[in-house]
């Protein structure tokens, strides 16, 4: 079982792999390394005071298969296989609720886009994803409302307890040590190769570092001379303790095109909303610089 090391505790002097970031990506990397090479010595370095304390705290904790990119689709297929068999693979209940994703169209242009998406998904083998016309949509999912005229339904989708998942991954990495509350991390490189990772508590000698630091990944990569193509786009989410009676607990996640929010049931009587909005970085750039809908370097808190 993984060992948690305080900043004032005994920091390992060496490791086979150092993972920077203790969210789902970093924790799953530690587990995958243990599966591939039992007994491998890994160290997870997390900036926060607990695992999954970055963007995971505001995550809607959802998953889906309906990615038109073949690479994403294959990654999610593997992930969902782990989610479905978490008790066997991780020895934990991660609260999987496979209730589906329902993308909604409110006009003919959006309906045509959903139909084209489903055709592409079928071409790459995701034949379980369905296109729903207005009549079928209203018959199966009346909670979508009378204004919706089409839907793209992914039944192999849903949500889970991401914190339970992260801790389950880490528990299964037998020789993993976790260092929390680390304000600064620096990858050391000599002759084009990683030789260690520096922290305020000391240096860990290693030849391999995995960057899984979420919004900070680009900044961490620069320390090793690598400019990772990672950008930060703002999103909003909020939870309510009340849910309309016409929005049942077994409903799929509902996703509409802008300006509509996306929403799913939460707990017994609540709902959780997410929203993407038009945004640019003009307020944080110098005069004369072009505006973008993303940030290169995050503004904290993320």
Coordinates of C-alpha atoms in Angstrom, one line a residue:
X1 CA 0.0 0.0 0.0
X2 CA 1.2 3.5 -0.8
X3 CA 2.9 5.5 2.0
X4 CA 2.2 9.1 2.6
X5 CA 5.2 11.2 3.6
X6 CA 4.9 14.6 5.3
X7 CA 7.1 17.4 4.1
X8 CA 9.2 17.1 7.3
X9 CA 9.3 13.3 7.0
X10 CA 11.9 11.0 5.4
X11 CA 11.9 11.9 1.7
X12 CA 13.1 9.0 -0.6
X13 CA 16.5 9.8 -2.1
X14 CA 15.9 7.8 -5.2
X15 CA 12.9 6.5 -7.2
X16 CA 12.3 4.6 -10.5
X17 CA 9.7 7.2 -11.5
X18 CA 8.6 10.5 -10.0
X19 CA 5.1 11.6 -10.9
X20 CA 4.3 15.3 -10.6
X21 CA 0.6 15.7 -9.8
X22 CA -1.7 13.7 -7.6
X23 CA -5.0 13.8 -9.5
X24 CA -6.6 11.1 -11.6
X25 CA -3.8 11.2 -14.3
X26 CA -0.9 10.9 -11.7
X27 CA -2.6 8.3 -9.6
X28 CA -3.6 6.1 -12.5
X29 CA 0.0 6.4 -13.8
X30 CA 1.3 5.0 -10.5
X31 CA -1.2 2.1 -10.7
X32 CA -0.4 1.3 -14.3
X33 CA 3.3 1.3 -13.6
X34 CA 2.7 -1.1 -10.7
X35 CA 0.7 -3.4 -13.0
X36 CA 3.4 -3.3 -15.7
X37 CA 6.3 -3.7 -13.3
X38 CA 5.3 -5.0 -9.9
X39 CA 7.4 -3.5 -7.1
X40 CA 8.4 -0.4 -9.1
X41 CA 9.4 2.5 -6.8
X42 CA 7.3 5.5 -7.6
X43 CA 6.8 8.9 -5.9
X44 CA 3.8 11.1 -6.4
X45 CA 4.4 14.8 -5.6
X46 CA 1.3 16.9 -5.1
X47 CA 1.1 20.6 -4.7
X48 CA -2.1 20.5 -2.6
X49 CA -2.7 19.2 0.9
X50 CA -4.6 16.2 -0.4
X51 CA -4.8 14.1 -3.5
X52 CA -7.1 15.3 -6.3
X53 CA -7.1 18.8 -4.9
X54 CA -6.7 20.8 -8.2
X55 CA -9.3 20.9 -10.9
X56 CA -10.7 17.6 -9.7
X57 CA -12.3 19.5 -6.8
X58 CA -14.6 21.3 -9.3
X59 CA -15.0 18.4 -11.7
X60 CA -18.4 17.0 -12.7
X61 CA -16.7 13.5 -12.4
X62 CA -18.2 12.4 -15.8
X63 CA -17.1 10.0 -18.4
X64 CA -18.3 9.1 -21.9
X65 CA -17.3 7.1 -25.0
X66 CA -18.6 9.3 -27.8
X67 CA -15.4 11.0 -28.9
X68 CA -15.1 11.4 -32.6
X69 CA -11.3 11.4 -32.2
X70 CA -10.2 7.7 -32.4
X71 CA -7.4 8.3 -29.9
X72 CA -9.7 9.7 -27.3
X73 CA -12.3 7.0 -28.0
X74 CA -9.7 4.2 -27.4
X75 CA -8.4 5.9 -24.2
X76 CA -11.9 6.1 -22.8
X77 CA -12.7 2.6 -23.8
X78 CA -9.8 1.4 -21.6
X79 CA -10.8 3.7 -18.8
X80 CA -14.4 2.6 -18.7
X81 CA -13.2 -1.0 -18.6
X82 CA -11.3 -0.1 -15.4
X83 CA -14.3 1.8 -14.0
X84 CA -16.6 -1.1 -14.6
X85 CA -14.3 -3.6 -12.9
X86 CA -12.9 -1.4 -10.1
X87 CA -13.8 -3.8 -7.4
X88 CA -11.7 -6.6 -9.1
X89 CA -8.9 -4.3 -10.3
X90 CA -8.7 -1.8 -7.5
X91 CA -10.5 -3.4 -4.6
X92 CA -12.8 -0.4 -4.2
X93 CA -16.3 0.8 -4.9
X94 CA -15.9 4.0 -6.9
X95 CA -19.6 4.8 -7.2
X96 CA -20.1 4.3 -10.9
X97 CA -23.5 5.4 -12.3
X98 CA -23.7 4.5 -15.9
X99 CA -26.7 6.5 -16.9
X100 CA -25.6 8.0 -20.2
X101 CA -24.9 11.2 -21.9
X102 CA -27.6 12.9 -24.0
X103 CA -26.5 15.8 -26.3
X104 CA -29.5 17.9 -27.4
X105 CA -30.2 19.8 -30.6
X106 CA -32.7 22.7 -30.7
X107 CA -32.8 23.5 -34.4
X108 CA -32.2 21.7 -37.7
X109 CA -28.6 22.8 -38.0
X110 CA -27.8 21.3 -34.6
X111 CA -29.7 18.2 -35.4
X112 CA -27.7 17.8 -38.6
X113 CA -24.5 18.1 -36.6
X114 CA -25.6 15.4 -34.1
X115 CA -26.5 13.1 -37.0
X116 CA -23.1 13.6 -38.6
X117 CA -21.4 12.9 -35.2
X118 CA -23.2 9.6 -34.8
X119 CA -22.3 8.6 -38.4
X120 CA -18.6 9.3 -37.6
X121 CA -18.8 7.4 -34.3
X122 CA -20.3 4.4 -36.1
X123 CA -17.5 4.5 -38.6
X124 CA -14.9 4.2 -35.9
X125 CA -16.7 1.3 -34.2
X126 CA -18.8 3.1 -31.6
X127 CA -22.1 1.7 -32.9
X128 CA -23.8 1.9 -29.5
X129 CA -24.2 5.6 -29.8
X130 CA -27.7 6.5 -31.1
X131 CA -29.2 9.4 -33.0
X132 CA -32.7 10.3 -31.8
X133 CA -35.2 12.2 -33.8
X134 CA -37.7 14.5 -32.0
X135 CA -40.4 11.8 -31.6
X136 CA -38.0 9.2 -30.1
X137 CA -36.3 11.8 -28.0
X138 CA -39.6 12.9 -26.4
X139 CA -40.8 9.3 -25.9
X140 CA -37.6 8.1 -24.1
X141 CA -36.3 11.3 -22.4
X142 CA -39.2 13.7 -21.9
X143 CA -37.1 15.6 -19.3
X144 CA -35.2 17.1 -22.3
X145 CA -38.2 19.4 -22.9
X146 CA -40.4 20.1 -25.9
X147 CA -37.9 22.5 -27.5
X148 CA -35.3 19.8 -28.2
X149 CA -35.7 18.3 -31.7
X150 CA -32.8 15.8 -31.8
X151 CA -30.4 13.9 -29.6
X152 CA -27.1 12.0 -29.6
X153 CA -27.3 9.4 -26.9
X154 CA -24.3 7.6 -25.4
X155 CA -25.5 4.8 -23.1
X156 CA -21.9 3.8 -22.0
X157 CA -21.4 7.1 -20.1
X158 CA -22.0 8.4 -16.7
X159 CA -20.2 9.6 -13.6
X160 CA -18.4 8.3 -10.5
X161 CA -16.6 9.3 -7.3
X162 CA -13.3 10.7 -8.6
X163 CA -11.7 11.0 -5.2
X164 CA -12.5 7.4 -4.4
X165 CA -11.0 6.4 -7.8
X166 CA -7.8 8.4 -7.2
X167 CA -7.2 6.9 -3.7
X168 CA -8.0 3.4 -5.0
X169 CA -5.3 3.8 -7.7
X170 CA -2.7 4.9 -5.2
X171 CA -3.6 2.2 -2.7
X172 CA -2.8 -0.4 -5.3
X173 CA 0.6 1.0 -6.1
X174 CA 2.5 -1.0 -3.4
X175 CA 5.8 0.9 -3.4
X176 CA 4.4 4.3 -4.1
X177 CA 5.2 7.2 -1.8
X178 CA 3.1 10.3 -1.8
X179 CA 4.4 13.7 -0.9
X180 CA 1.7 16.3 -0.3
X181 CA 1.7 20.1 0.2
X182 CA 4.7 20.7 -2.0
X183 CA 4.6 24.3 -3.2
X184 CA 7.4 24.0 -5.8
X185 CA 8.8 21.2 -7.9
X186 CA 11.7 21.4 -10.4
X187 CA 12.8 18.7 -12.9
X188 CA 16.6 18.5 -13.2
X189 CA 18.0 17.7 -16.6
X190 CA 21.6 17.1 -17.6
X191 CA 22.7 16.3 -21.2
X192 CA 19.1 16.2 -22.3
X193 CA 18.1 13.5 -19.8
X194 CA 16.2 13.7 -16.5
X195 CA 18.4 13.1 -13.5
X196 CA 16.3 14.1 -10.6
X197 CA 13.4 16.1 -9.2
X198 CA 14.0 18.9 -6.7
X199 CA 11.5 19.9 -4.0
X200 CA 11.9 22.2 -1.0
X201 CA 12.2 19.1 1.2
X202 CA 15.0 17.6 -0.8
X203 CA 16.1 16.1 -4.1
X204 CA 14.9 12.8 -5.5
X205 CA 17.3 11.1 -7.9
X206 CA 15.4 9.6 -10.9
X207 CA 15.8 9.0 -14.6
X208 CA 12.1 9.2 -15.3
X209 CA 9.5 12.0 -14.5
X210 CA 5.9 12.0 -15.5
X211 CA 4.2 15.4 -15.7
X212 CA 0.5 15.0 -14.6
X213 CA 0.1 18.5 -13.0
X214 CA -3.1 19.5 -14.8
X215 CA -3.2 23.3 -15.4
X216 CA 0.4 23.6 -14.2
X217 CA 1.8 20.9 -16.6
X218 CA 3.1 23.5 -19.1
X219 CA 5.0 25.3 -16.4
X220 CA 6.5 22.1 -15.0
X221 CA 7.5 21.0 -18.5
X222 CA 9.5 24.2 -19.1
X223 CA 11.8 23.2 -16.2
X224 CA 12.9 20.2 -18.3
X225 CA 13.1 22.4 -21.5
X226 CA 9.8 21.1 -22.9
X227 CA 7.0 23.4 -23.9
X228 CA 3.9 21.1 -23.6
X229 CA 0.9 22.1 -25.8
X230 CA -1.4 22.5 -22.8
X231 CA -3.8 25.5 -22.5
X232 CA -6.3 26.5 -19.7
X233 CA -9.9 27.3 -20.6
X234 CA -12.2 28.5 -17.8
X235 CA -15.3 26.5 -17.0
X236 CA -17.9 26.9 -14.3
X237 CA -19.8 24.4 -12.2
X238 CA -22.2 24.5 -9.3
X239 CA -24.4 22.1 -7.3
X240 CA -27.9 22.6 -6.0
X241 CA -29.7 20.5 -3.3
X242 CA -33.0 20.6 -5.3
X243 CA -33.9 19.0 -8.6
X244 CA -37.2 19.5 -10.6
X245 CA -39.6 16.6 -10.3
X246 CA -39.5 16.1 -14.0
X247 CA -35.8 15.5 -13.9
X248 CA -35.5 11.9 -12.5
X249 CA -32.6 10.5 -10.6
X250 CA -32.0 7.9 -13.4
X251 CA -31.7 10.6 -16.1
X252 CA -28.6 10.8 -18.3
X253 CA -26.4 13.9 -18.4
X254 CA -28.2 16.5 -20.5
X255 CA -25.9 18.7 -22.7
X256 CA -27.2 21.5 -24.9
X257 CA -25.4 23.8 -27.2
X258 CA -24.5 27.3 -25.9
X259 CA -25.9 29.2 -24.2
X260 CA -27.5 26.2 -22.4
X261 CA -25.7 24.6 -19.4
X262 CA -25.2 20.9 -19.0
X263 CA -26.7 19.2 -16.0
X264 CA -27.0 15.8 -14.4
X265 CA -28.7 14.4 -11.2
X266 CA -26.6 14.6 -8.0
X267 CA -27.2 12.8 -4.8
X268 CA -30.8 11.9 -4.1
X269 CA -32.5 15.2 -4.7
X270 CA -29.9 17.6 -6.2
X271 CA -28.3 18.5 -9.5
X272 CA -24.9 19.6 -10.7
X273 CA -24.5 22.1 -13.5
X274 CA -21.6 22.8 -15.8
X275 CA -21.3 25.8 -18.2
X276 CA -18.9 26.8 -21.0
X277 CA -19.0 30.4 -22.0
X278 CA -17.4 32.9 -24.3
X279 CA -14.3 34.2 -22.6
X280 CA -11.0 35.8 -23.6
X281 CA -7.8 36.7 -21.8
X282 CA -7.8 40.4 -22.8
X283 CA -7.9 41.5 -19.2
X284 CA -4.7 39.7 -18.3
X285 CA -2.6 40.6 -21.4
X286 CA -0.6 43.7 -22.2
X287 CA -2.2 46.4 -24.4
X288 CA -2.0 45.5 -28.1
X289 CA -1.6 41.7 -27.7
X290 CA -4.3 39.6 -29.4
X291 CA -6.9 38.1 -27.2
X292 CA -7.4 34.3 -27.0
X293 CA -10.1 32.0 -25.5
X294 CA -7.5 30.4 -23.3
X295 CA -4.6 31.0 -21.0
X296 CA -1.0 29.6 -21.4
X297 CA -0.2 30.1 -17.7
X298 CA -3.0 29.6 -15.2
X299 CA -4.2 32.3 -12.8
X300 CA -4.7 30.8 -9.3
X301 CA -6.9 29.6 -7.9
X302 CA -7.6 27.5 -11.0

